[in-house]
mmCIF file of C-alpha atoms in Angstrom:
data_model
loop_
_atom_site.group_PDB
_atom_site.id
_atom_site.type_symbol
_atom_site.label_atom_id
_atom_site.label_comp_id
_atom_site.label_asym_id
_atom_site.label_seq_id
_atom_site.Cartn_x
_atom_site.Cartn_y
_atom_site.Cartn_z
ATOM 1 C CA MET A 24 167.548 -94.215 -149.069
ATOM 2 C CA GLY A 25 170.032 -92.864 -151.400
ATOM 3 C CA TYR A 26 169.749 -88.763 -152.964
ATOM 4 C CA VAL A 27 172.691 -87.448 -154.698
ATOM 5 C CA MET A 28 173.364 -84.607 -153.751
ATOM 6 C CA ASP A 29 175.153 -82.296 -156.650
ATOM 7 C CA SER A 30 176.280 -77.845 -155.985
ATOM 8 C CA SER A 31 177.880 -77.919 -159.474
ATOM 9 C CA TRP A 32 175.695 -75.305 -160.190
ATOM 10 C CA CYS A 33 175.129 -72.937 -156.985
ATOM 11 C CA LYS A 34 177.175 -69.927 -156.886
ATOM 12 C CA TYR A 35 176.678 -67.590 -154.653
ATOM 13 C CA ASN A 36 178.641 -64.308 -152.909
ATOM 14 C CA VAL A 37 178.588 -62.563 -148.870
ATOM 15 C CA ILE A 38 179.734 -60.054 -147.732
ATOM 16 C CA VAL A 39 180.734 -59.948 -143.893
ATOM 17 C CA SER A 40 181.605 -56.589 -141.605
ATOM 18 C CA ILE A 41 183.101 -55.556 -138.729
ATOM 19 C CA TYR A 42 181.719 -52.283 -136.533
ATOM 20 C CA ARG A 43 184.444 -50.845 -135.348
ATOM 21 C CA ASN A 44 182.377 -48.420 -132.594
ATOM 22 C CA ASP A 45 180.683 -51.124 -130.732
ATOM 23 C CA GLY A 46 182.111 -55.018 -132.284
ATOM 24 C CA THR A 47 178.982 -56.570 -133.832
ATOM 25 C CA VAL A 48 179.457 -58.265 -137.313
ATOM 26 C CA ALA A 49 176.832 -57.585 -140.266
ATOM 27 C CA ILE A 50 176.349 -60.201 -142.988
ATOM 28 C CA ALA A 51 174.619 -60.322 -145.870
ATOM 29 C CA HIS A 52 174.435 -64.045 -148.318
ATOM 30 C CA GLY A 53 173.547 -64.933 -151.850
ATOM 31 C CA GLY A 54 170.465 -66.801 -150.357
ATOM 32 C CA ILE A 55 167.323 -66.434 -149.351
ATOM 33 C CA GLU A 56 165.041 -67.752 -145.765
ATOM 34 C CA VAL A 57 162.327 -69.078 -146.490
ATOM 35 C CA GLY A 58 162.452 -71.045 -143.487
ATOM 36 C CA GLN A 59 164.765 -73.826 -143.940
ATOM 37 C CA GLY A 60 166.940 -71.520 -141.133
ATOM 38 C CA ILE A 61 170.103 -70.150 -143.132
ATOM 39 C CA ASN A 62 169.698 -67.172 -140.931
ATOM 40 C CA THR A 63 170.906 -68.772 -137.984
ATOM 41 C CA LYS A 64 173.199 -71.454 -139.789
ATOM 42 C CA VAL A 65 175.193 -68.258 -141.667
ATOM 43 C CA ALA A 66 175.123 -66.745 -138.329
ATOM 44 C CA GLN A 67 176.711 -69.636 -135.738
ATOM 45 C CA VAL A 68 179.549 -70.396 -138.314
ATOM 46 C CA ALA A 69 180.980 -66.910 -138.509
ATOM 47 C CA ALA A 70 180.358 -66.698 -134.344
ATOM 48 C CA LYS A 71 182.469 -69.907 -134.913
ATOM 49 C CA GLU A 72 185.556 -68.069 -136.886
ATOM 50 C CA LEU A 73 185.723 -64.273 -134.824
ATOM 51 C CA GLY A 74 185.620 -66.807 -132.156
ATOM 52 C CA ILE A 75 182.117 -64.442 -130.376
ATOM 53 C CA SER A 76 178.937 -64.460 -129.902
ATOM 54 C CA VAL A 77 176.348 -65.360 -131.902
ATOM 55 C CA ASP A 78 174.533 -61.928 -129.949
ATOM 56 C CA MET A 79 176.211 -60.071 -131.533
ATOM 57 C CA ILE A 80 175.352 -60.739 -135.435
ATOM 58 C CA SER A 81 172.974 -59.814 -138.078
ATOM 59 C CA VAL A 82 172.410 -60.626 -141.092
ATOM 60 C CA LYS A 83 170.575 -58.532 -143.423
ATOM 61 C CA PRO A 84 167.952 -59.068 -145.752
ATOM 62 C CA THR A 85 169.699 -60.051 -149.459
ATOM 63 C CA ASN A 86 169.525 -57.897 -152.457
ATOM 64 C CA SER A 87 170.965 -57.552 -155.965
ATOM 65 C CA LEU A 88 174.545 -55.211 -154.775
ATOM 66 C CA THR A 89 176.063 -56.663 -151.861
ATOM 67 C CA ASN A 90 175.545 -60.226 -153.771
ATOM 68 C CA PRO A 91 175.216 -59.739 -157.152
ATOM 69 C CA ASN A 92 174.429 -63.232 -159.572
ATOM 70 C CA SER A 93 173.576 -65.425 -156.406
ATOM 71 C CA ALA A 94 172.045 -68.703 -157.832
ATOM 72 C CA PRO A 95 168.963 -69.186 -156.914
ATOM 73 C CA THR A 96 167.677 -70.996 -153.248
ATOM 74 C CA GLY A 97 167.445 -75.047 -153.670
ATOM 75 C CA GLY A 98 168.746 -77.707 -154.459
ATOM 76 C CA SER A 99 168.818 -78.012 -150.558
ATOM 77 C CA THR A 100 172.669 -76.604 -150.909
ATOM 78 C CA THR A 101 172.056 -72.842 -150.736
ATOM 79 C CA SER A 102 172.221 -72.856 -147.042
ATOM 80 C CA ASP A 103 175.524 -74.753 -146.919
ATOM 81 C CA ALA A 104 177.259 -73.259 -149.648
ATOM 82 C CA ASN A 105 176.264 -70.467 -147.820
ATOM 83 C CA CYS A 106 178.689 -71.281 -145.210
ATOM 84 C CA TRP A 107 180.995 -72.076 -146.621
ATOM 85 C CA ALA A 108 181.110 -68.348 -148.423
ATOM 86 C CA ILE A 109 181.500 -67.277 -144.804
ATOM 87 C CA ALA A 110 183.539 -68.831 -143.642
ATOM 88 C CA GLU A 111 185.226 -67.904 -145.993
ATOM 89 C CA ALA A 112 185.206 -64.250 -145.530
ATOM 90 C CA CYS A 113 185.215 -64.714 -142.184
ATOM 91 C CA LYS A 114 188.269 -65.999 -141.314
ATOM 92 C CA GLU A 115 189.281 -63.865 -144.279
ATOM 93 C CA LEU A 116 188.771 -60.889 -141.911
ATOM 94 C CA MET A 117 190.913 -62.812 -139.086
ATOM 95 C CA SER A 118 194.099 -62.935 -140.216
ATOM 96 C CA ARG A 119 193.620 -59.255 -141.019
ATOM 97 C CA LEU A 120 193.102 -59.151 -137.690
ATOM 98 C CA ASN A 121 195.637 -60.880 -135.654
ATOM 99 C CA PRO A 122 198.621 -59.845 -136.398
ATOM 100 C CA ILE A 123 196.928 -56.855 -133.723
ATOM 101 C CA LYS A 124 195.906 -58.954 -131.598
ATOM 102 C CA GLN A 125 199.240 -60.369 -131.375
ATOM 103 C CA LYS A 126 200.558 -56.219 -130.670
ATOM 104 C CA LEU A 127 197.879 -55.671 -127.811
ATOM 105 C CA GLY A 128 198.529 -59.392 -125.696
ATOM 106 C CA LYS A 129 196.374 -62.149 -124.905
ATOM 107 C CA GLY A 130 194.147 -59.686 -122.337
ATOM 108 C CA ALA A 131 192.492 -57.904 -125.682
ATOM 109 C CA ASN A 132 188.700 -58.071 -125.784
ATOM 110 C CA TRP A 133 186.833 -58.463 -129.032
ATOM 111 C CA ILE A 134 185.705 -55.024 -128.964
ATOM 112 C CA GLN A 135 189.436 -53.018 -128.425
ATOM 113 C CA LEU A 136 190.784 -56.007 -130.671
ATOM 114 C CA VAL A 137 188.311 -54.232 -133.811
ATOM 115 C CA SER A 138 188.551 -50.535 -132.422
ATOM 116 C CA GLN A 139 192.577 -51.074 -132.280
ATOM 117 C CA ALA A 140 191.902 -52.177 -136.327
ATOM 118 C CA TYR A 141 190.563 -49.636 -137.292
ATOM 119 C CA ASN A 142 193.124 -46.772 -135.578
ATOM 120 C CA ASP A 143 195.575 -49.017 -137.623
ATOM 121 C CA ASN A 144 193.519 -48.982 -141.516
ATOM 122 C CA VAL A 145 192.343 -52.677 -141.390
ATOM 123 C CA ASP A 146 189.775 -53.106 -143.993
ATOM 124 C CA LEU A 147 186.695 -54.427 -141.669
ATOM 125 C CA CYS A 148 184.580 -56.399 -144.539
ATOM 126 C CA ALA A 149 185.589 -59.176 -146.076
ATOM 127 C CA ARG A 150 183.430 -60.467 -149.392
ATOM 128 C CA LYS A 151 184.017 -64.014 -151.205
ATOM 129 C CA TYR A 152 182.167 -65.653 -153.874
ATOM 130 C CA PHE A 153 181.430 -69.051 -153.925
ATOM 131 C CA ASN A 154 182.012 -71.200 -156.984
ATOM 132 C CA GLY A 155 180.549 -74.952 -157.321
ATOM 133 C CA ASN A 156 182.516 -76.136 -159.142
ATOM 134 C CA VAL A 157 185.993 -74.694 -157.866
ATOM 135 C CA ASP A 158 186.100 -74.327 -155.000
ATOM 136 C CA VAL A 159 184.128 -77.530 -152.989
ATOM 137 C CA LYS A 160 183.758 -80.658 -154.541
ATOM 138 C CA HIS A 161 179.949 -81.018 -153.267
ATOM 139 C CA HIS A 162 178.845 -84.377 -154.794
ATOM 140 C CA PHE A 163 177.205 -86.755 -152.498
ATOM 141 C CA TYR A 164 175.587 -89.152 -150.911
ATOM 142 C CA VAL A 165 173.239 -88.866 -148.837
ATOM 143 C CA ILE A 166 172.270 -92.298 -146.400
ATOM 144 C CA ALA A 167 168.769 -92.377 -144.055
ATOM 145 C CA GLY A 168 166.732 -95.655 -143.003
ATOM 146 C CA ILE A 169 162.863 -94.770 -142.050
ATOM 147 C CA VAL A 170 159.986 -97.331 -140.687
ATOM 148 C CA SER A 171 156.545 -96.285 -140.546
ATOM 149 C CA GLU A 172 153.389 -97.750 -139.075
ATOM 150 C CA VAL A 173 149.717 -96.299 -139.331
ATOM 151 C CA GLU A 174 146.020 -98.048 -138.343
ATOM 152 C CA VAL A 175 143.479 -97.549 -140.783
ATOM 153 C CA ASP A 176 139.442 -97.031 -139.824
ATOM 154 C CA VAL A 177 139.057 -99.664 -142.521
ATOM 155 C CA LEU A 178 135.091 -98.994 -142.650
ATOM 156 C CA THR A 179 135.646 -95.769 -143.525
ATOM 157 C CA GLY A 180 139.236 -95.352 -144.749
ATOM 158 C CA GLU A 181 140.353 -93.017 -142.666
ATOM 159 C CA ARG A 182 144.037 -93.713 -141.014
ATOM 160 C CA GLN A 183 146.517 -91.822 -138.817
ATOM 161 C CA VAL A 184 150.314 -92.261 -138.724
ATOM 162 C CA THR A 185 151.544 -93.818 -135.381
ATOM 163 C CA ARG A 186 154.953 -93.736 -135.302
ATOM 164 C CA VAL A 187 157.417 -93.132 -137.167
ATOM 165 C CA ASP A 188 161.427 -93.229 -136.472
ATOM 166 C CA ILE A 189 164.067 -92.366 -139.510
ATOM 167 C CA CYS A 190 167.958 -92.748 -139.024
ATOM 168 C CA GLU A 191 169.989 -89.433 -141.259
ATOM 169 C CA ASP A 192 172.926 -89.767 -142.782
ATOM 170 C CA ALA A 193 174.122 -85.926 -141.771
ATOM 171 C CA GLY A 194 178.060 -85.694 -141.630
ATOM 172 C CA ARG A 195 178.938 -82.638 -138.960
ATOM 173 C CA SER A 196 175.641 -80.911 -138.778
ATOM 174 C CA ILE A 197 175.937 -77.121 -138.890
ATOM 175 C CA SER A 198 172.753 -77.257 -137.026
ATOM 176 C CA PRO A 199 171.858 -80.203 -135.461
ATOM 177 C CA LYS A 200 168.058 -78.692 -134.111
ATOM 178 C CA ILE A 201 167.363 -76.509 -137.438
ATOM 179 C CA ASP A 202 168.601 -80.193 -138.894
ATOM 180 C CA LEU A 203 166.246 -82.356 -137.248
ATOM 181 C CA CYS A 204 163.447 -79.884 -138.217
ATOM 182 C CA GLN A 205 163.849 -80.095 -141.735
ATOM 183 C CA ILE A 206 163.316 -83.966 -142.124
ATOM 184 C CA GLU A 207 160.281 -83.276 -140.158
ATOM 185 C CA GLY A 208 159.117 -81.006 -141.671
ATOM 186 C CA ALA A 209 160.100 -83.070 -144.914
ATOM 187 C CA LEU A 210 158.452 -86.571 -143.689
ATOM 188 C CA VAL A 211 155.407 -83.696 -142.953
ATOM 189 C CA MET A 212 154.925 -81.829 -146.272
ATOM 190 C CA GLY A 213 155.265 -86.179 -148.284
ATOM 191 C CA LEU A 214 152.751 -86.694 -145.794
ATOM 192 C CA GLY A 215 150.693 -83.838 -148.233
ATOM 193 C CA MET A 216 151.925 -85.446 -150.956
ATOM 194 C CA TYR A 217 151.236 -89.418 -150.913
ATOM 195 C CA LEU A 218 148.117 -89.167 -148.793
ATOM 196 C CA THR A 219 145.680 -86.224 -149.361
ATOM 197 C CA GLU A 220 146.657 -83.099 -152.012
ATOM 198 C CA ILE A 221 144.549 -84.512 -154.903
ATOM 199 C CA VAL A 222 143.577 -81.842 -157.613
ATOM 200 C CA LYS A 223 140.589 -82.410 -159.334
ATOM 201 C CA ARG A 224 139.095 -80.705 -161.668
ATOM 202 C CA ASP A 225 135.800 -80.393 -163.615
ATOM 203 C CA PRO A 226 136.179 -83.163 -166.933
ATOM 204 C CA ASN A 227 133.843 -80.945 -169.360
ATOM 205 C CA SER A 228 135.130 -77.041 -168.216
ATOM 206 C CA GLY A 229 138.369 -77.833 -166.466
ATOM 207 C CA LYS A 230 137.294 -76.382 -163.888
ATOM 208 C CA LEU A 231 139.542 -76.206 -161.074
ATOM 209 C CA LEU A 232 137.555 -78.521 -158.450
ATOM 210 C CA THR A 233 139.861 -78.323 -155.222
ATOM 211 C CA ASN A 234 140.302 -75.092 -154.936
ATOM 212 C CA GLY A 235 140.454 -74.383 -150.669
ATOM 213 C CA SER A 236 141.366 -76.410 -147.836
ATOM 214 C CA TRP A 237 137.648 -77.418 -148.218
ATOM 215 C CA GLU A 238 138.091 -79.586 -151.099
ATOM 216 C CA TYR A 239 141.812 -79.709 -151.068
ATOM 217 C CA LYS A 240 144.231 -80.479 -147.854
ATOM 218 C CA PRO A 241 147.528 -80.041 -147.041
ATOM 219 C CA PRO A 242 148.098 -81.757 -143.614
ATOM 220 C CA THR A 243 147.182 -80.326 -140.572
ATOM 221 C CA ALA A 244 148.686 -80.927 -136.943
ATOM 222 C CA LEU A 245 146.562 -84.168 -137.003
ATOM 223 C CA ASP A 246 148.356 -85.548 -139.630
ATOM 224 C CA ILE A 247 152.163 -85.737 -138.182
ATOM 225 C CA PRO A 248 153.591 -89.159 -136.506
ATOM 226 C CA ILE A 249 151.905 -89.481 -132.660
ATOM 227 C CA ASP A 250 155.639 -91.145 -132.009
ATOM 228 C CA PHE A 251 157.971 -88.629 -134.250
ATOM 229 C CA ARG A 252 161.062 -90.558 -134.087
ATOM 230 C CA ILE A 253 164.301 -88.734 -135.756
ATOM 231 C CA THR A 254 168.507 -89.258 -135.307
ATOM 232 C CA LEU A 255 171.549 -88.092 -137.194
ATOM 233 C CA TYR A 256 173.749 -90.970 -137.519
ATOM 234 C CA ASP A 257 176.687 -88.201 -136.928
ATOM 235 C CA ASN A 258 179.559 -88.626 -139.622
ATOM 236 C CA PRO A 259 182.763 -86.771 -139.659
ATOM 237 C CA ASN A 260 183.977 -88.556 -142.033
ATOM 238 C CA ASN A 261 182.056 -86.794 -145.498
ATOM 239 C CA THR A 262 185.561 -84.456 -147.012
ATOM 240 C CA ALA A 263 182.983 -84.044 -149.829
ATOM 241 C CA GLY A 264 180.575 -81.396 -148.254
ATOM 242 C CA VAL A 265 180.884 -78.289 -146.610
ATOM 243 C CA MET A 266 182.476 -78.155 -142.977
ATOM 244 C CA ARG A 267 181.724 -81.721 -143.304
ATOM 245 C CA SER A 268 178.329 -81.534 -142.533
ATOM 246 C CA LYS A 269 175.469 -83.038 -145.288
ATOM 247 C CA ALA A 270 171.864 -81.380 -146.738
ATOM 248 C CA VAL A 271 169.185 -81.721 -144.956
ATOM 249 C CA GLY A 272 166.292 -80.249 -146.761
ATOM 250 C CA GLU A 273 165.036 -81.943 -149.886
ATOM 251 C CA PRO A 274 166.152 -85.927 -148.967
ATOM 252 C CA PRO A 275 163.791 -86.594 -146.354
ATOM 253 C CA LEU A 276 160.741 -85.788 -148.532
ATOM 254 C CA CYS A 277 161.259 -89.174 -149.990
ATOM 255 C CA LEU A 278 161.090 -91.104 -147.398
ATOM 256 C CA SER A 279 157.481 -90.459 -146.890
ATOM 257 C CA VAL A 280 156.505 -93.342 -149.124
ATOM 258 C CA SER A 281 157.417 -95.513 -146.240
ATOM 259 C CA VAL A 282 154.550 -94.479 -144.953
ATOM 260 C CA LEU A 283 152.321 -95.183 -148.253
ATOM 261 C CA ASN A 284 154.391 -98.534 -148.280
ATOM 262 C CA ALA A 285 153.046 -98.672 -144.687
ATOM 263 C CA LEU A 286 149.065 -97.785 -145.964
ATOM 264 C CA ARG A 287 148.869 -100.160 -149.108
ATOM 265 C CA HIS A 288 150.411 -103.124 -146.535
ATOM 266 C CA ALA A 289 147.268 -102.640 -143.992
ATOM 267 C CA ILE A 290 144.823 -102.849 -146.830
ATOM 268 C CA SER A 291 145.549 -105.578 -147.826
ATOM 269 C CA SER A 292 145.522 -106.571 -144.481
ATOM 270 C CA ALA A 293 142.382 -106.136 -144.830
ATOM 271 C CA ARG A 294 141.424 -106.787 -147.724
ATOM 272 C CA LYS A 295 142.602 -110.670 -146.979
ATOM 273 C CA ASP A 296 140.004 -110.611 -144.163
ATOM 274 C CA ALA A 297 137.422 -109.585 -146.894
ATOM 275 C CA GLY A 298 138.638 -112.240 -148.831
ATOM 276 C CA ILE A 299 140.054 -110.778 -150.929
ATOM 277 C CA GLU A 300 144.206 -110.561 -152.026
ATOM 278 C CA LYS A 301 144.904 -110.318 -155.770
ATOM 279 C CA TRP A 302 147.578 -107.068 -156.277
ATOM 280 C CA PHE A 303 145.952 -104.009 -157.142
ATOM 281 C CA GLN A 304 146.434 -100.829 -157.812
ATOM 282 C CA PHE A 305 147.724 -97.665 -154.944
ATOM 283 C CA ASP A 306 147.709 -94.639 -156.362
ATOM 284 C CA SER A 307 149.063 -91.655 -154.403
ATOM 285 C CA PRO A 308 147.343 -89.727 -152.948
ATOM 286 C CA ALA A 309 145.684 -91.597 -150.488
ATOM 287 C CA THR A 310 142.139 -90.382 -149.979
ATOM 288 C CA VAL A 311 140.454 -91.839 -147.481
ATOM 289 C CA GLU A 312 138.159 -92.386 -149.897
ATOM 290 C CA GLN A 313 139.931 -94.954 -151.642
ATOM 291 C CA VAL A 314 141.610 -96.121 -149.372
ATOM 292 C CA GLN A 315 137.995 -96.791 -147.461
ATOM 293 C CA GLN A 316 136.861 -98.083 -151.106
ATOM 294 C CA LEU A 317 140.714 -100.599 -151.249
ATOM 295 C CA CYS A 318 139.546 -102.331 -147.763
ATOM 296 C CA HIS A 319 136.562 -103.566 -149.279
ATOM 297 C CA SER A 320 134.257 -103.140 -145.984
ATOM 298 C CA SER A 321 130.991 -105.118 -146.318
ATOM 299 C CA ILE A 322 127.357 -103.828 -145.231
ATOM 300 C CA ALA A 323 127.183 -106.112 -142.758
ATOM 301 C CA GLN A 324 130.741 -104.711 -141.047
ATOM 302 C CA PHE A 325 128.949 -101.444 -140.373
ATOM 303 C CA ARG A 326 126.764 -102.109 -136.657
ATOM 304 C CA PHE A 327 127.135 -102.636 -133.578
ATOM 305 C CA ALA A 328 128.497 -105.384 -131.842
#
């Protein structure tokens, strides 16, 4: 898979504040945390740039006062763009703190440094604006490969994804554990799109028939591949990415088609056993009913051995 990424549309405001009493840091960024881990990533970046523990950093809710005119959260670029802006704001703060650090000497800790900076009238708050057209030429390809294995019950159409292997170029990942989880989630979301989540309406009235979990089937825990292996290819040469990273949110969703193709191969094998080898139309989502019908199992097969 080659998935092109472009952040030219991204515009985000961030603000970083250091508190003089205990040295803790508060961050407000222009993205929205929706489970993709943006809050964790920006906190990790701030901790690295400031040289403090991530436990001293809190991420505050986004609002239109501290983060006005921010672009929508999406496109798999929001996390990286805000991480860049946070890093730049922290670098600005450190440039203000470094003269104080030199005056105090190597023995001074972070809280002493911040307290002295406050007493010397140093501004302990900094903001940064990310402009995707200017700050980072965020245009590159996310490259990934996948191999999928499925088992199909040709009598019932039930199937099981027995193994999936993914290798994805994540650049120099900002937070590898978050990126791994994003790949897992995207793959499973794609399984729903390609295998189970069909929308049905009454042909006469247009009434939605799949209006509950009894009829509409999103993927659940038992739909996750039994053997799920993901490898992040460490590629530090991605100079076009933020901190040399690559986005991982949406691209892995495309990899889910591998499972659909594996399912088609399994159905083709069943059809060959049934004496049918001609091409067949195979639409997604490939529901249990569709798979069972395409296998062309004989009634004679519905018996105990």
